[in-house]
Coordinates of C-alpha atoms in Angstrom, one line a residue:
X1 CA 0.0 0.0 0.0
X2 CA 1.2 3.5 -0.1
X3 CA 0.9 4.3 3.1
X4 CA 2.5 1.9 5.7
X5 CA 1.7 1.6 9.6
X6 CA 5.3 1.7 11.2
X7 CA 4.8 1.2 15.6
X8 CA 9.4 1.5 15.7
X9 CA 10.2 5.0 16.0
X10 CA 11.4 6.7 19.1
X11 CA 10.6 9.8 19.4
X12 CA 14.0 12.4 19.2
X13 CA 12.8 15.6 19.3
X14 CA 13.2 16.4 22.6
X15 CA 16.2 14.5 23.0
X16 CA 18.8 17.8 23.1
X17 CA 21.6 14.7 23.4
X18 CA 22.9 16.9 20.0
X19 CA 23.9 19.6 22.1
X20 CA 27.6 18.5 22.4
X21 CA 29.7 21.2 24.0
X22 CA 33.8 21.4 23.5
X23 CA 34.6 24.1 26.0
X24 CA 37.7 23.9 24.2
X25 CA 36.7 25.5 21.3
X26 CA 33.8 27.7 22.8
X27 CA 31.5 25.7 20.3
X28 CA 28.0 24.5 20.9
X29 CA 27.4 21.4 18.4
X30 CA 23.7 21.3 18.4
X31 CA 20.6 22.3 15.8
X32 CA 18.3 23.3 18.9
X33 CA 17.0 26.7 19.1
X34 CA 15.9 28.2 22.9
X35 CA 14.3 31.3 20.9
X36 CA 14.6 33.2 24.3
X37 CA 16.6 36.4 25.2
X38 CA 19.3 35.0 27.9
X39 CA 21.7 38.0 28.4
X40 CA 18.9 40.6 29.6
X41 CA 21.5 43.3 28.6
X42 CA 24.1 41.3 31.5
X43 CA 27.5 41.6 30.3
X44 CA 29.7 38.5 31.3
X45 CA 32.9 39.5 32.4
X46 CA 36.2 37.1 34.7
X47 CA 34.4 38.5 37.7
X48 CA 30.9 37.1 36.9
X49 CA 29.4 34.2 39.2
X50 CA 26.6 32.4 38.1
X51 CA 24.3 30.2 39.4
X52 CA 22.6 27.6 37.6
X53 CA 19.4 25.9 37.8
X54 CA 19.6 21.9 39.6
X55 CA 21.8 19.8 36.6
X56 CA 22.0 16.0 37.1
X57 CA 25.2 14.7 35.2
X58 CA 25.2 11.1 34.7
X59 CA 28.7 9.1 33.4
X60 CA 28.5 8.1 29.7
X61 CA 30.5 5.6 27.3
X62 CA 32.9 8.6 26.1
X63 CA 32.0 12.0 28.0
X64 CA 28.8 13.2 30.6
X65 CA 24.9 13.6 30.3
X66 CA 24.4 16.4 31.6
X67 CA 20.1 16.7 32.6
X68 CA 18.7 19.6 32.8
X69 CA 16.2 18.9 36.3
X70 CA 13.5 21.7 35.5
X71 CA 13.3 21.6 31.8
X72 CA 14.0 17.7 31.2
X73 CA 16.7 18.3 28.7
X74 CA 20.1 16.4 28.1
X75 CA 23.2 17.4 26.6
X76 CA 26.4 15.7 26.0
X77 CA 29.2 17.6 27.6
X78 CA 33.3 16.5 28.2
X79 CA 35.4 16.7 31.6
X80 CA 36.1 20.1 30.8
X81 CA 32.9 21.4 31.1
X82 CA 31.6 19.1 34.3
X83 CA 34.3 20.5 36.0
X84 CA 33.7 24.2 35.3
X85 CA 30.0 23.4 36.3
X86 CA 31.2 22.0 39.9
X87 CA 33.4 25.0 40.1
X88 CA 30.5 27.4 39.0
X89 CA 29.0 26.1 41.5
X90 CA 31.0 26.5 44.4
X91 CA 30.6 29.9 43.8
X92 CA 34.2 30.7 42.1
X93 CA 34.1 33.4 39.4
X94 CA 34.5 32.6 35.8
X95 CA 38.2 34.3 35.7
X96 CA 39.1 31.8 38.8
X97 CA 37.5 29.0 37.0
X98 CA 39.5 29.8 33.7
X99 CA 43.0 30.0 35.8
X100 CA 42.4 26.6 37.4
X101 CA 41.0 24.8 34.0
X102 CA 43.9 25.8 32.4
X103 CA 45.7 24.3 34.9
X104 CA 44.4 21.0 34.9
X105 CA 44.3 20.5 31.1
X106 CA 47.2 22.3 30.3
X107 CA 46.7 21.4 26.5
X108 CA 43.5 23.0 25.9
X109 CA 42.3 26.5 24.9
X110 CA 39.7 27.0 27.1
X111 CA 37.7 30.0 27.2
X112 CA 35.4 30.2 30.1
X113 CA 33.0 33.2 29.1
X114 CA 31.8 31.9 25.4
X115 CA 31.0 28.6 27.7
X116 CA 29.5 30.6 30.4
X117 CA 27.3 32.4 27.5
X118 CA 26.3 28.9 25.9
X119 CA 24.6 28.2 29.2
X120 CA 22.6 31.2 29.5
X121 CA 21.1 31.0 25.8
X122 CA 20.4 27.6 27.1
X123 CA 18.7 28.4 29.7
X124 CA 20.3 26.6 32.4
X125 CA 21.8 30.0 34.9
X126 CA 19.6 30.9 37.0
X127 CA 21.5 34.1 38.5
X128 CA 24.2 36.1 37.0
X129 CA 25.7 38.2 39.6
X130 CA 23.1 37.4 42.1
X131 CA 20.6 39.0 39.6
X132 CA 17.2 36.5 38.2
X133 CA 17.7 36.1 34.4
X134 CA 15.7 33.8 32.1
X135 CA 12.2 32.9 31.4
X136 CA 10.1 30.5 33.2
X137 CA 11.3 27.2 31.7
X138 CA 9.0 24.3 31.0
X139 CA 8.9 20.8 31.2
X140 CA 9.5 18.9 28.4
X141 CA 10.0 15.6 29.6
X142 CA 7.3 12.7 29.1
X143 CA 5.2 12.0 32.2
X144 CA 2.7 9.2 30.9
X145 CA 2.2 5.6 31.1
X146 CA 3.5 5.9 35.1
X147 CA 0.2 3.7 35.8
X148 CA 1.7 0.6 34.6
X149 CA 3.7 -1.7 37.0
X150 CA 7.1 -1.2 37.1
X151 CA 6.9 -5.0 38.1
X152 CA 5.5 -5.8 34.4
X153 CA 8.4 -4.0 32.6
X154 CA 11.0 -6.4 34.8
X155 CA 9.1 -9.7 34.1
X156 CA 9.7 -8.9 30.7
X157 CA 12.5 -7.4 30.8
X158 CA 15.5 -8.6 32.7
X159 CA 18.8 -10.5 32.8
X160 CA 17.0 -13.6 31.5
X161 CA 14.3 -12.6 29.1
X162 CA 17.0 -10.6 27.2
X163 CA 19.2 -13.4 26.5
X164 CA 15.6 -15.1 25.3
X165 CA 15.0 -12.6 23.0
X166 CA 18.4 -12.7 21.1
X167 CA 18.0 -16.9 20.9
X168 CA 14.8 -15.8 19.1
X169 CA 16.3 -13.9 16.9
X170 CA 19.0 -16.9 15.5
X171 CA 16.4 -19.1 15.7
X172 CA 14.3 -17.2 13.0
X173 CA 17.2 -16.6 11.1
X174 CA 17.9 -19.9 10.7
X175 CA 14.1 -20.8 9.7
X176 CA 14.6 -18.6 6.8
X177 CA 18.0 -19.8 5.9
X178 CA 17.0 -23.5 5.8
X179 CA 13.2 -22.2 4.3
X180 CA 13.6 -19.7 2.1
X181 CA 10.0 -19.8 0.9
X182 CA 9.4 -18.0 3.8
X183 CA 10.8 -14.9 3.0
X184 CA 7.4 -12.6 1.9
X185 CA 6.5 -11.6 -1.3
X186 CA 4.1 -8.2 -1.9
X187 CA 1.5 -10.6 -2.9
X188 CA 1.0 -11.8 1.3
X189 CA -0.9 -8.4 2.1
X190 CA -4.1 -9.8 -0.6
X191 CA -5.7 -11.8 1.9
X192 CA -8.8 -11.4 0.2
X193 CA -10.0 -10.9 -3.2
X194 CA -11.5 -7.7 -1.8
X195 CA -9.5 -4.6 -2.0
X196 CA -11.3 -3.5 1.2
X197 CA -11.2 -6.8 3.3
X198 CA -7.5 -7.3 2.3
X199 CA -6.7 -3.9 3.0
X200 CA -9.0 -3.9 6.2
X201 CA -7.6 -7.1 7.5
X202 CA -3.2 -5.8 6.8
X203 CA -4.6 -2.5 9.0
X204 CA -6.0 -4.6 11.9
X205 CA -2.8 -6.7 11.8
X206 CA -0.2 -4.2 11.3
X207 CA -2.0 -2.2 14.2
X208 CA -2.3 -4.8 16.8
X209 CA 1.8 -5.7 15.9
X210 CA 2.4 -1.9 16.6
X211 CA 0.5 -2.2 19.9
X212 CA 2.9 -4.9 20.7
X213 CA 6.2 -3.1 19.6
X214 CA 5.6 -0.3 21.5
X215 CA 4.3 -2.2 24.5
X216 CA 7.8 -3.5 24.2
X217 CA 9.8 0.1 24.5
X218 CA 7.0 1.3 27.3
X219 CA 7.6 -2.1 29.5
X220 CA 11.1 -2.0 29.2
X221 CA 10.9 1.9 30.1
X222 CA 8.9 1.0 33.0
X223 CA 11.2 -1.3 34.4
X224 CA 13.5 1.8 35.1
X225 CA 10.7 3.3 36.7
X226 CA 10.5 5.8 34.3
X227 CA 7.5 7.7 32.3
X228 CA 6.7 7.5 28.3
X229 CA 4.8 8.8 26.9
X230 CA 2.9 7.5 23.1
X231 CA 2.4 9.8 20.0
X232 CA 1.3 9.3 15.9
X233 CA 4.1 11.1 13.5
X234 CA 5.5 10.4 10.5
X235 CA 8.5 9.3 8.5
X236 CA 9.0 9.9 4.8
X237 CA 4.9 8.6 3.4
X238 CA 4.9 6.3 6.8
X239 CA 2.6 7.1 9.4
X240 CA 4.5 6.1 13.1
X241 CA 3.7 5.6 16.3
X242 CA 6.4 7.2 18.3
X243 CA 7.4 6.1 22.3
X244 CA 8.9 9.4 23.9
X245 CA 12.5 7.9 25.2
X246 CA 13.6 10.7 27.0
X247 CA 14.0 9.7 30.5
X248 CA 16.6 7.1 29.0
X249 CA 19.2 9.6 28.6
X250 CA 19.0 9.1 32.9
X251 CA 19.9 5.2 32.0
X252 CA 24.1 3.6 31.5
X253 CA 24.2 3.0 27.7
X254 CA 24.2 -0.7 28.1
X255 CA 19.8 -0.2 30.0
X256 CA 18.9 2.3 27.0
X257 CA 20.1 -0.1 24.3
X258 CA 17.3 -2.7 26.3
X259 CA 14.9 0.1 25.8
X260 CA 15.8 0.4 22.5
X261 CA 15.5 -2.9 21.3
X262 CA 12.6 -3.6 23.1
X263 CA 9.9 -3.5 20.4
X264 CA 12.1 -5.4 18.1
X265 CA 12.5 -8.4 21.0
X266 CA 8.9 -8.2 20.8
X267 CA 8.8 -8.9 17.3
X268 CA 11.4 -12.0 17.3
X269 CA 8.9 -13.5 19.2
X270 CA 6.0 -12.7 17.6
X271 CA 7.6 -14.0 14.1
X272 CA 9.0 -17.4 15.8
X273 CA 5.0 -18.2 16.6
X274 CA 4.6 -17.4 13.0
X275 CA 7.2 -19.4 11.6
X276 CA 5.9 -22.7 14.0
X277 CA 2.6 -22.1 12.9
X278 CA 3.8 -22.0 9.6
X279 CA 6.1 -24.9 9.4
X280 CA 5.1 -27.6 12.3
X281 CA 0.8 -26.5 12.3
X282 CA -0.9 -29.1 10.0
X283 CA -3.7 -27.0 8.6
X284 CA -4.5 -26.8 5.1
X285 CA -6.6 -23.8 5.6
X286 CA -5.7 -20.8 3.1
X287 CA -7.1 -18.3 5.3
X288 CA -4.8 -19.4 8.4
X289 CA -1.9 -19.7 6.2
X290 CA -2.5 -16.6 4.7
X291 CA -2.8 -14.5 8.0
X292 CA 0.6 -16.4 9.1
X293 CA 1.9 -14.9 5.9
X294 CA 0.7 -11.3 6.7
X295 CA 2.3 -11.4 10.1
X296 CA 5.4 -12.5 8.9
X297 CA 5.5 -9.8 5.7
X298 CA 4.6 -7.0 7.9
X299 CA 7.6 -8.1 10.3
X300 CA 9.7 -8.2 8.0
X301 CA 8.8 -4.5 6.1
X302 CA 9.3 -3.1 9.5
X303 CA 12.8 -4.7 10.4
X304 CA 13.9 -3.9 7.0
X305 CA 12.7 -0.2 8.1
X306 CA 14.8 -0.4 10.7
X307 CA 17.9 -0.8 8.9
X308 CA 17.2 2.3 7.0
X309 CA 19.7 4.1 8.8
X310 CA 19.0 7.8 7.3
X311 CA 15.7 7.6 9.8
X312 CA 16.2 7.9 13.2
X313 CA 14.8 4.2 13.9
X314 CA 15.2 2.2 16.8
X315 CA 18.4 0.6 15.3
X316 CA 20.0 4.0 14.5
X317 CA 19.8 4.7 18.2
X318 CA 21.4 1.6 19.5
X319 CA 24.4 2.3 16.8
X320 CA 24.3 5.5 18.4
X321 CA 24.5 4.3 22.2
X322 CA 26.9 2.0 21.0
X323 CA 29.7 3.9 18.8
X324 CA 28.7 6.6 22.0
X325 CA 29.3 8.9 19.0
X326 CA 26.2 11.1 19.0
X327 CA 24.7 13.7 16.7
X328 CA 25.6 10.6 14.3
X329 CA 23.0 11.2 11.4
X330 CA 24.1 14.9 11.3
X331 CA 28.2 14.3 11.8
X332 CA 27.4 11.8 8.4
X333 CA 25.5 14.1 6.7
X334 CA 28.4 16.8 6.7
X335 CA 30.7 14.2 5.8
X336 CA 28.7 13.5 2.7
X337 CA 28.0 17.0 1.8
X338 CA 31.7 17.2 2.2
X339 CA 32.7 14.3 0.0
X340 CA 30.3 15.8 -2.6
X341 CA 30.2 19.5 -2.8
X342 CA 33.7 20.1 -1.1
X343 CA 31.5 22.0 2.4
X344 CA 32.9 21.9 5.5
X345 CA 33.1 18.4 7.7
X346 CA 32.0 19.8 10.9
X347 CA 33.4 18.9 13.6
X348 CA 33.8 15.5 14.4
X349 CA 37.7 14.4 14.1
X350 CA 37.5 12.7 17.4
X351 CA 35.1 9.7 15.9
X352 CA 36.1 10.3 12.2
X353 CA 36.0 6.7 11.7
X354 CA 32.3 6.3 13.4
X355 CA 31.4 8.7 11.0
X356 CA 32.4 7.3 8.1
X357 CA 31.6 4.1 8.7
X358 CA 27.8 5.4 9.4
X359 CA 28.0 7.5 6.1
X360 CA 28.3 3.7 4.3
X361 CA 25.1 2.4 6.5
X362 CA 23.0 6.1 5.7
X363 CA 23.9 5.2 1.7
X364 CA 22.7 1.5 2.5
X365 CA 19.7 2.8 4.1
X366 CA 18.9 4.5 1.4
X367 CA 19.1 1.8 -1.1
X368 CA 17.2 -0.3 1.1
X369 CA 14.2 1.7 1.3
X370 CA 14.2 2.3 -2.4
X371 CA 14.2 -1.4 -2.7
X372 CA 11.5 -1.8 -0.6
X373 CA 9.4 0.7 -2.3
X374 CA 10.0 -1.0 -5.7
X375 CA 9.6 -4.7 -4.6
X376 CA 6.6 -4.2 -2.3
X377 CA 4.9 -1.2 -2.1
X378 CA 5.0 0.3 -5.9
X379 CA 3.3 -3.3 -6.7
X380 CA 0.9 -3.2 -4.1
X381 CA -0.7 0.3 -5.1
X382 CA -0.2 -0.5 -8.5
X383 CA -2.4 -4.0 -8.0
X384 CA -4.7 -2.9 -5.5
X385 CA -5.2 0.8 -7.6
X386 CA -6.0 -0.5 -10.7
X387 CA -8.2 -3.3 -9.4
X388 CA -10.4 -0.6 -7.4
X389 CA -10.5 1.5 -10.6
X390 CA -11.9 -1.5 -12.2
X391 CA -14.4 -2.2 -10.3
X392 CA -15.6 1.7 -10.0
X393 CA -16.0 1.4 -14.2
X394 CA -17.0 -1.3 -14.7
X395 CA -19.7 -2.0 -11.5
X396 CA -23.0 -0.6 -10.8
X397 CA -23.4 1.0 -7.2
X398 CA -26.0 -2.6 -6.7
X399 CA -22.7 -4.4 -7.0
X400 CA -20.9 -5.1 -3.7
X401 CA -17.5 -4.9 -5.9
X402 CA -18.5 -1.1 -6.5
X403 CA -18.5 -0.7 -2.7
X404 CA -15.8 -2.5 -2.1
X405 CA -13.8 -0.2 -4.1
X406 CA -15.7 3.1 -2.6
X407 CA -14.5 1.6 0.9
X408 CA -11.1 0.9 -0.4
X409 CA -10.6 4.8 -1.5
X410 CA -12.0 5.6 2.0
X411 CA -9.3 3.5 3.7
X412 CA -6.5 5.3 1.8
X413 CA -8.1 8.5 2.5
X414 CA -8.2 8.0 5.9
X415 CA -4.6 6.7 6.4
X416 CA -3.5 10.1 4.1
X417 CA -5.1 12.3 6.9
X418 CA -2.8 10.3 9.5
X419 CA 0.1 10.8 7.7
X420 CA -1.1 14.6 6.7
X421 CA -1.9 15.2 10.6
X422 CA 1.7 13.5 11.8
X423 CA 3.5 16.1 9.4
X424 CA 1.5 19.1 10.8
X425 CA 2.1 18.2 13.8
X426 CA 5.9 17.6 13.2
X427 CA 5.9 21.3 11.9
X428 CA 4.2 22.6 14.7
X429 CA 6.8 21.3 16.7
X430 CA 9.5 22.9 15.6

């Protein structure tokens, strides 16, 4: 179909992880914009003290997580700048907090007032001087879903059911390896000869499999205690349901990679029933076979999804926690733009090789998703199009085939105001 159902996406907006600060070079690495007016006409000289509003900075694979308490914001910041914070606030002023930086990292050209200026535009001083400055800040963190057990998220997930999940995931590989038959073709999703009843029938499916993925990423987020919170957006013509993440940013890298993978776990197991049914279920009926089929087709549309690494999916963000090289899709962007058009890199010599290596996978991604839209999707709206044009010429409005096609158009409709309302609501946003 043209439009596709995807429950994998993790919401990133409010993820301000991209704000990656090198105090060395005064530089604020992020695309986020406060929109406020932080210096209230407060000039920032080696005798300012600041005060800043409660931070909570949490270790990370490579540098610090640095959350903003009142706002629910992250960023990624280095020893440098956790250590000016901790001086800021013992009260030292920023000319005592430049001498002893310079000190400790005797290599580095730090400048502590472009810093101190990066946190007011930010919004995270609270006094300059002793004097108020800044706007009232709200809260953007997610505060949903706190109603289910934190007890359900650790029976699913937890030291055990983990390793469970991967064992499901070589088992099904090796179903398809020794059956290849069961790879889908775009044929699966025509349960019925009805346009509307096939169509119909892939909706109620795909939906009840998104329900599941993102009962995954919610349980697993609940396990941690922690709120999420469940939204409808969009990627490219594919209406998502997006899980807020957050919170995870509060979480070691190795606990948000569980959350991360979390819908997909859900999936392994939800196409190893499939398979069973598939190979080791005598039933000859084409109905049951055919539904088996449609599981396993959606499945595997939405994994392939997930290895389309230009989207923020689920997959990109466990490369991401992994390589602990973040801003990732935007450091490979610059270093395609620079490849092509000769622009500037960016900065991002320190994981140069991360980035590259994630340029390859964003090309790949690409390709994939191109692939996807030739070998399945074009097909499908071609097929199912041209068979509901059919009917509408050729059938009276007494013929249930007429209707069938009238219910069809309705269905596509309807999934086009989804995906129309997700992109509003993504430009809204912003």
């Amino acid at each position: 179909m043209l439009v596709v159902l995807v429950g994998n996406e993790i919401k990133p907006e409010q993820v301000q992880l991209q704000g990656c600060w090198d105090l060395t070079s005064s530089i604020l690495l992020s695309t986020d914009e406060t929109g406020s007016d932080p210096f209230n006409d407060m000039k920032l000289t080696f005798n300012t003290t600041l005060t800043l509003h409660p931070l909570q900075i949490h270790p990370d694979r490579k540098h610090y997580i640095v959350e903003d308490s009142l706002s629910g914001d992250y960023y990624e910041m280095p020893q440098v700048c956790i250590d000016a914070i901790e001086l800021l606030n013992k009260g030292k002023t920023l000319g005592e907090i430049e001498t002893a930086l310079i000190h400790d990292y005797p290599e580095e050209a730090v400048e502590l007032i472009p810093f101190a200026e990066q946190l007011v535009e930010l919004g995270l001083v609270k006094e300059i001087d002793g004097e108020q400055v800044g706007q009232k800040k709200k809260n953007h963190a997610p505060s949903g879903l706190e109603w289910v057990p934190v007890r359900a998220g650790t029976f699913f997930f937890n030291a055990i059911t983990v390793k469970l999940y991967w064992v499901f995931f070589v088992v099904n590989i090796i179903f398809v390896v020794w059956n290849p038959w069961l790879l889908p073709s775009y044929a699966d999703i025509f349960l019925f000869d009805s346009m509307m009843m096939s169509m119909a029938a892939y909706l109620i499916i795909s939906l009840v499999l998104i329900i599941i993925h993102e009962s995954g990423h919610i349980l697993a987020t609940r396990a941690h205690g922690l709120p999420a919170n469940l939204e409808i957006g969009h990627r490219l013509f594919l209406v998502v349901f997006e899980t807020d993440l957050t919170p995870a940013w509060k979480l070691t890298p190795k606990q948000r990679n569980r959350l991360y993978f979390a819908g997909m776990s859900f999936e392994q197991v939800i196409l190893f029933i499939a398979f069973c049914f598939i190979l080791f279920v005598p039933f000859e009926d084409a109905l049951y076979i055919g539904i088996m089929k449609l599981v396993v087709f959606d499945l595997f549309v939405k994994f392939i999804y997930q290895c389309c690494f230009y989207m923020k999916t689920d997959m990109y963000y466990a490369v991401e926690n992994l390589s602990g090289c973040y801003n990732l899709m935007e450091r490979g962007k610059a270093f395609l733009r620079s490849r092509i058009g000769n622009e500037d890199n960016g900065d991002y010599q320190n994981e140069a090789k991360t980035v590259k290596y994630y340029s390859v996978f964003y090309l790949c991604g690409i390709m994939l998703m191109a692939g996807l839209f030739f070998l399945f999707f074009l097909p499908q709206a071609l097929f199912a199009f041209s068979e509901s044009f059919r009917h509408i010429m050729n059938y009276t409005v007494t013929s249930p085939y007429f209707w069938d096609a009238v219910a069809f158009f309705t269905q596509v409709f309807l999934m086009l105001g989804l995906l129309l309302y997700g992109i509003l609501k993504h430009k809204a946003s912003r």
